[in-house]
Amino acid sequence: MLQTAMRFSHTLLKEIIQTGDTVVDATMGNGNDTALLAQLVGTNGLVYAFDIQEQALQNTENRLLESGVREQVRLLHQGHETIETAIPEETALRAAIFNLGYLPKSDKQIITKPDTTKQALDALLTRLVSNGRIILVVYYGHAGGEAELALIKEYSQQLPQEEYSVLTYQFINQKNNPPILFCIEKK
Ligand code: SAM
């Protein structure tokens, strides 16, 4: 059976992340991706996780403690647009993941936005190692979602093919706007 965009995002992360790596969860939410990243990098690796909602930090902290992987994660109560200053420029990042949209079962007005997502992508690309990946799972069925999807498409399509490979993964016959996955891999 074909993998959902969410499951495929985890497959793409598992393929490249090794113990000791430094990686980013740009939208921690309930910590599902953060927990996976923490397991993959191990105790000698580092995960930077960002969110603007206090509730997300609490949920993620609990999730990490339950899984015994809290130690290797830096939980940052700040937007991913601060990656430029929060993560030193010389840091070599193996991977980053975004789940764009709103936190399920939470305030649907608090959504990721094109401008700040773009700022985060700019900062991540300069820190990404060769063969590193940035994965975006874009939910776009809510108000404001189409604008963000348009930004991601435009941003990733204009990346030079000599430097980056870009993949999209999408179910095109499903109802209710299933998320679309983008993967940017640095050559
Ligand atoms: N990956 C998460 C998980 O595993 O549960 C789900 C993420 S949810 C779709 C999107 C999250 O992005 C929300 O928790 C929201 O608070 C957060 N968010 C919105 N704007 C943000 C920003 N500028 N920087 C970081 N996180 C942001």
mmCIF file of C-alpha atoms and ligand atoms in Angstrom:
data_model
loop_
_atom_site.group_PDB
_atom_site.id
_atom_site.type_symbol
_atom_site.label_atom_id
_atom_site.label_comp_id
_atom_site.label_asym_id
_atom_site.label_seq_id
_atom_site.Cartn_x
_atom_site.Cartn_y
_atom_site.Cartn_z
ATOM 1 C CA MET A 1 0.000 0.000 0.000
ATOM 2 C CA LEU A 2 1.241 3.469 -0.819
ATOM 3 C CA GLN A 3 2.524 5.449 2.150
ATOM 4 C CA THR A 4 0.697 8.578 3.321
ATOM 5 C CA ALA A 5 2.643 11.826 2.945
ATOM 6 C CA MET A 6 3.329 11.780 6.694
ATOM 7 C CA ARG A 7 4.646 8.218 6.663
ATOM 8 C CA PHE A 8 6.693 8.877 3.517
ATOM 9 C CA SER A 9 8.255 11.928 5.230
ATOM 10 C CA HIS A 10 9.515 9.587 7.958
ATOM 11 C CA THR A 11 10.860 7.139 5.370
ATOM 12 C CA LEU A 12 12.816 9.960 3.715
ATOM 13 C CA LEU A 13 14.261 10.993 7.096
ATOM 14 C CA LYS A 14 15.172 7.438 8.125
ATOM 15 C CA GLU A 15 17.060 6.913 4.857
ATOM 16 C CA ILE A 16 19.634 9.595 5.591
ATOM 17 C CA ILE A 17 19.833 10.420 9.316
ATOM 18 C CA GLN A 18 22.618 8.779 11.303
ATOM 19 C CA THR A 19 23.484 8.809 14.987
ATOM 20 C CA GLY A 20 25.378 11.947 15.949
ATOM 21 C CA ASP A 21 23.660 14.127 13.309
ATOM 22 C CA THR A 22 22.173 17.566 13.932
ATOM 23 C CA VAL A 23 18.648 18.055 12.554
ATOM 24 C CA VAL A 24 15.675 20.420 12.825
ATOM 25 C CA ASP A 25 11.966 20.038 13.503
ATOM 26 C CA ALA A 26 10.691 23.420 12.310
ATOM 27 C CA THR A 27 7.094 22.843 13.525
ATOM 28 C CA MET A 28 7.122 20.601 16.612
ATOM 29 C CA GLY A 29 3.339 20.532 17.309
ATOM 30 C CA ASN A 30 2.635 17.411 19.345
ATOM 31 C CA GLY A 31 6.180 16.170 18.892
ATOM 32 C CA ASN A 32 5.611 13.227 16.544
ATOM 33 C CA ASP A 33 8.396 14.252 14.190
ATOM 34 C CA THR A 34 10.594 15.511 17.046
ATOM 35 C CA ALA A 35 10.433 12.096 18.739
ATOM 36 C CA LEU A 36 11.394 10.292 15.528
ATOM 37 C CA LEU A 37 14.298 12.671 14.900
ATOM 38 C CA ALA A 38 15.523 12.252 18.494
ATOM 39 C CA GLN A 39 15.532 8.463 18.128
ATOM 40 C CA LEU A 40 17.416 8.658 14.832
ATOM 41 C CA VAL A 41 20.194 11.021 16.003
ATOM 42 C CA GLY A 42 20.701 9.182 19.333
ATOM 43 C CA THR A 43 22.215 10.590 22.501
ATOM 44 C CA ASN A 44 25.254 12.000 20.710
ATOM 45 C CA GLY A 45 23.137 13.902 18.181
ATOM 46 C CA LEU A 46 21.085 17.080 18.465
ATOM 47 C CA VAL A 47 17.553 18.091 17.462
ATOM 48 C CA TYR A 48 16.524 21.743 17.343
ATOM 49 C CA ALA A 49 12.713 21.917 17.615
ATOM 50 C CA PHE A 50 10.709 25.129 17.108
ATOM 51 C CA ASP A 51 7.124 26.153 17.839
ATOM 52 C CA ILE A 52 5.363 29.380 18.772
ATOM 53 C CA GLN A 53 2.715 27.703 20.993
ATOM 54 C CA GLU A 54 3.432 26.904 24.636
ATOM 55 C CA GLN A 55 1.052 23.937 24.367
ATOM 56 C CA ALA A 56 3.212 22.438 21.617
ATOM 57 C CA LEU A 57 6.297 22.609 23.827
ATOM 58 C CA GLN A 58 4.484 20.938 26.711
ATOM 59 C CA ASN A 59 3.049 18.182 24.525
ATOM 60 C CA THR A 60 6.407 17.565 22.874
ATOM 61 C CA GLU A 61 8.287 17.535 26.179
ATOM 62 C CA ASN A 62 5.890 14.885 27.537
ATOM 63 C CA ARG A 63 6.187 12.859 24.364
ATOM 64 C CA LEU A 64 9.997 12.910 24.520
ATOM 65 C CA LEU A 65 10.099 12.002 28.210
ATOM 66 C CA GLU A 66 7.771 9.037 27.587
ATOM 67 C CA SER A 67 10.067 7.813 24.808
ATOM 68 C CA GLY A 68 13.246 8.424 26.822
ATOM 69 C CA VAL A 69 14.752 10.756 24.201
ATOM 70 C CA ARG A 70 14.472 14.188 25.885
ATOM 71 C CA GLU A 71 18.224 14.622 26.380
ATOM 72 C CA GLN A 72 19.178 15.204 22.736
ATOM 73 C CA VAL A 73 16.470 17.793 21.972
ATOM 74 C CA ARG A 74 16.588 21.590 22.297
ATOM 75 C CA LEU A 75 12.963 22.766 22.602
ATOM 76 C CA LEU A 76 12.722 26.365 21.416
ATOM 77 C CA HIS A 77 9.625 28.441 22.123
ATOM 78 C CA GLN A 78 10.187 30.660 19.103
ATOM 79 C CA GLY A 79 9.307 30.752 15.410
ATOM 80 C CA HIS A 80 11.357 28.918 12.792
ATOM 81 C CA GLU A 81 12.018 32.326 11.213
ATOM 82 C CA THR A 82 14.663 32.688 13.966
ATOM 83 C CA ILE A 83 16.723 29.726 12.683
ATOM 84 C CA GLU A 84 19.202 32.204 11.192
ATOM 85 C CA THR A 85 20.222 33.358 14.689
ATOM 86 C CA ALA A 86 19.219 30.306 16.768
ATOM 87 C CA ILE A 87 21.439 27.829 14.902
ATOM 88 C CA PRO A 88 25.065 28.822 14.349
ATOM 89 C CA GLU A 89 25.943 29.287 10.677
ATOM 90 C CA GLU A 90 28.750 26.720 10.828
ATOM 91 C CA THR A 91 26.346 23.990 12.031
ATOM 92 C CA ALA A 92 26.078 21.151 9.514
ATOM 93 C CA LEU A 93 22.442 20.056 9.316
ATOM 94 C CA ARG A 94 21.546 16.628 7.921
ATOM 95 C CA ALA A 95 17.799 17.200 7.724
ATOM 96 C CA ALA A 96 14.860 19.400 8.590
ATOM 97 C CA ILE A 97 11.130 18.770 8.581
ATOM 98 C CA PHE A 98 8.110 21.074 8.451
ATOM 99 C CA ASN A 99 4.444 20.151 8.900
ATOM 100 C CA LEU A 100 2.762 23.280 7.592
ATOM 101 C CA GLY A 101 -0.720 24.240 8.730
ATOM 102 C CA TYR A 102 -2.289 24.359 12.208
ATOM 103 C CA LEU A 103 -1.929 22.136 15.254
ATOM 104 C CA PRO A 104 -4.715 19.491 15.166
ATOM 105 C CA LYS A 105 -7.369 19.927 17.924
ATOM 106 C CA SER A 106 -6.001 23.369 18.678
ATOM 107 C CA ASP A 107 -6.566 27.007 17.596
ATOM 108 C CA LYS A 108 -7.039 26.932 13.795
ATOM 109 C CA GLN A 109 -6.108 30.606 13.597
ATOM 110 C CA ILE A 110 -2.505 29.836 14.576
ATOM 111 C CA ILE A 111 -1.051 28.707 11.266
ATOM 112 C CA THR A 112 2.328 28.697 9.584
ATOM 113 C CA LYS A 113 2.781 31.581 7.126
ATOM 114 C CA PRO A 114 4.567 31.944 3.751
ATOM 115 C CA ASP A 115 6.943 34.755 4.792
ATOM 116 C CA THR A 116 8.267 33.072 7.907
ATOM 117 C CA THR A 117 8.452 29.669 6.221
ATOM 118 C CA LYS A 118 10.557 31.243 3.455
ATOM 119 C CA GLN A 119 12.890 32.855 6.024
ATOM 120 C CA ALA A 120 13.386 29.457 7.662
ATOM 121 C CA LEU A 121 14.082 27.740 4.327
ATOM 122 C CA ASP A 122 16.694 30.340 3.364
ATOM 123 C CA ALA A 123 18.565 29.768 6.643
ATOM 124 C CA LEU A 124 18.295 25.975 6.433
ATOM 125 C CA LEU A 125 19.619 25.711 2.883
ATOM 126 C CA THR A 126 22.908 27.387 3.818
ATOM 127 C CA ARG A 127 23.420 24.920 6.701
ATOM 128 C CA LEU A 128 22.348 21.743 4.905
ATOM 129 C CA VAL A 129 25.098 19.191 4.196
ATOM 130 C CA SER A 130 25.530 17.476 0.839
ATOM 131 C CA ASN A 131 22.828 14.772 0.499
ATOM 132 C CA GLY A 132 20.898 16.452 3.326
ATOM 133 C CA ARG A 133 17.128 16.860 2.971
ATOM 134 C CA ILE A 134 14.478 19.410 3.861
ATOM 135 C CA ILE A 135 11.029 17.864 3.929
ATOM 136 C CA LEU A 136 7.808 19.842 3.926
ATOM 137 C CA VAL A 137 4.425 18.215 4.491
ATOM 138 C CA VAL A 138 2.002 20.923 3.396
ATOM 139 C CA TYR A 139 -1.600 20.918 4.684
ATOM 140 C CA TYR A 140 -3.469 23.498 2.664
ATOM 141 C CA GLY A 141 -7.229 22.972 3.148
ATOM 142 C CA HIS A 142 -7.586 25.810 5.699
ATOM 143 C CA ALA A 143 -7.816 29.589 5.097
ATOM 144 C CA GLY A 144 -4.321 30.747 4.176
ATOM 145 C CA GLY A 145 -3.173 27.250 3.212
ATOM 146 C CA GLU A 146 -3.301 27.754 -0.559
ATOM 147 C CA ALA A 147 -1.027 30.822 -0.309
ATOM 148 C CA GLU A 148 1.537 28.841 1.609
ATOM 149 C CA LEU A 149 1.357 25.943 -0.853
ATOM 150 C CA ALA A 150 1.919 28.402 -3.717
ATOM 151 C CA LEU A 151 5.011 29.796 -1.965
ATOM 152 C CA ILE A 152 6.479 26.323 -1.414
ATOM 153 C CA LYS A 153 5.897 25.347 -5.045
ATOM 154 C CA GLU A 154 7.448 28.550 -6.370
ATOM 155 C CA TYR A 155 10.362 28.432 -3.920
ATOM 156 C CA SER A 156 11.278 24.827 -4.642
ATOM 157 C CA GLN A 157 10.812 25.042 -8.417
ATOM 158 C CA GLN A 158 13.305 27.889 -8.745
ATOM 159 C CA LEU A 159 16.107 26.058 -6.904
ATOM 160 C CA PRO A 160 18.924 25.357 -9.409
ATOM 161 C CA GLN A 161 18.972 21.715 -10.470
ATOM 162 C CA GLU A 162 22.794 21.675 -10.413
ATOM 163 C CA GLU A 163 22.601 22.173 -6.634
ATOM 164 C CA TYR A 164 19.298 20.628 -5.530
ATOM 165 C CA SER A 165 16.904 17.833 -6.447
ATOM 166 C CA VAL A 166 13.282 18.512 -5.571
ATOM 167 C CA LEU A 167 10.548 15.906 -5.289
ATOM 168 C CA THR A 168 6.794 16.205 -4.733
ATOM 169 C CA TYR A 169 4.595 13.371 -3.525
ATOM 170 C CA GLN A 170 0.849 13.764 -3.759
ATOM 171 C CA PHE A 171 -2.326 11.715 -3.977
ATOM 172 C CA ILE A 172 -4.243 13.305 -6.833
ATOM 173 C CA ASN A 173 -7.567 11.450 -6.602
ATOM 174 C CA GLN A 174 -8.365 11.929 -2.896
ATOM 175 C CA LYS A 175 -10.991 14.170 -1.293
ATOM 176 C CA ASN A 176 -10.414 16.767 1.426
ATOM 177 C CA ASN A 177 -7.063 18.127 0.276
ATOM 178 C CA PRO A 178 -4.634 15.488 1.567
ATOM 179 C CA PRO A 179 -1.234 16.995 2.390
ATOM 180 C CA ILE A 180 1.412 17.345 -0.322
ATOM 181 C CA LEU A 181 5.000 16.414 0.452
ATOM 182 C CA PHE A 182 8.016 18.298 -0.921
ATOM 183 C CA CYS A 183 11.570 17.051 -0.441
ATOM 184 C CA ILE A 184 14.538 19.300 -1.238
ATOM 185 C CA GLU A 185 17.806 17.360 -1.389
ATOM 186 C CA LYS A 186 21.136 19.149 -1.629
ATOM 187 C CA LYS A 187 23.566 17.622 -4.150
HETATM 188 N N1 SAM B 1 4.778 18.144 13.310
HETATM 189 C C1 SAM B 1 3.757 18.361 14.289
HETATM 190 C C2 SAM B 1 3.440 17.072 15.026
HETATM 191 O O1 SAM B 1 4.154 16.093 14.823
HETATM 192 O O2 SAM B 1 2.519 17.061 15.820
HETATM 193 C C3 SAM B 1 2.530 19.042 13.751
HETATM 194 C C4 SAM B 1 2.764 20.475 13.354
HETATM 195 S S1 SAM B 1 1.299 21.434 13.117
HETATM 196 C C5 SAM B 1 0.702 20.913 11.555
HETATM 197 C C6 SAM B 1 1.976 23.036 12.759
HETATM 198 C C7 SAM B 1 2.651 23.683 13.943
HETATM 199 O O3 SAM B 1 3.375 24.820 13.477
HETATM 200 C C8 SAM B 1 1.714 24.182 15.030
HETATM 201 O O4 SAM B 1 2.036 23.580 16.252
HETATM 202 C C9 SAM B 1 1.990 25.691 15.081
HETATM 203 O O5 SAM B 1 1.948 26.232 16.376
HETATM 204 C C10 SAM B 1 3.394 25.749 14.523
HETATM 205 N N2 SAM B 1 3.814 27.061 14.002
HETATM 206 C C11 SAM B 1 3.068 28.051 13.453
HETATM 207 N N3 SAM B 1 3.862 29.077 13.082
HETATM 208 C C12 SAM B 1 5.141 28.723 13.415
HETATM 209 C C13 SAM B 1 6.413 29.360 13.288
HETATM 210 N N4 SAM B 1 6.534 30.563 12.749
HETATM 211 N N5 SAM B 1 7.499 28.702 13.738
HETATM 212 C C14 SAM B 1 7.393 27.464 14.282
HETATM 213 N N6 SAM B 1 6.223 26.816 14.438
HETATM 214 C C15 SAM B 1 5.112 27.434 13.997
#
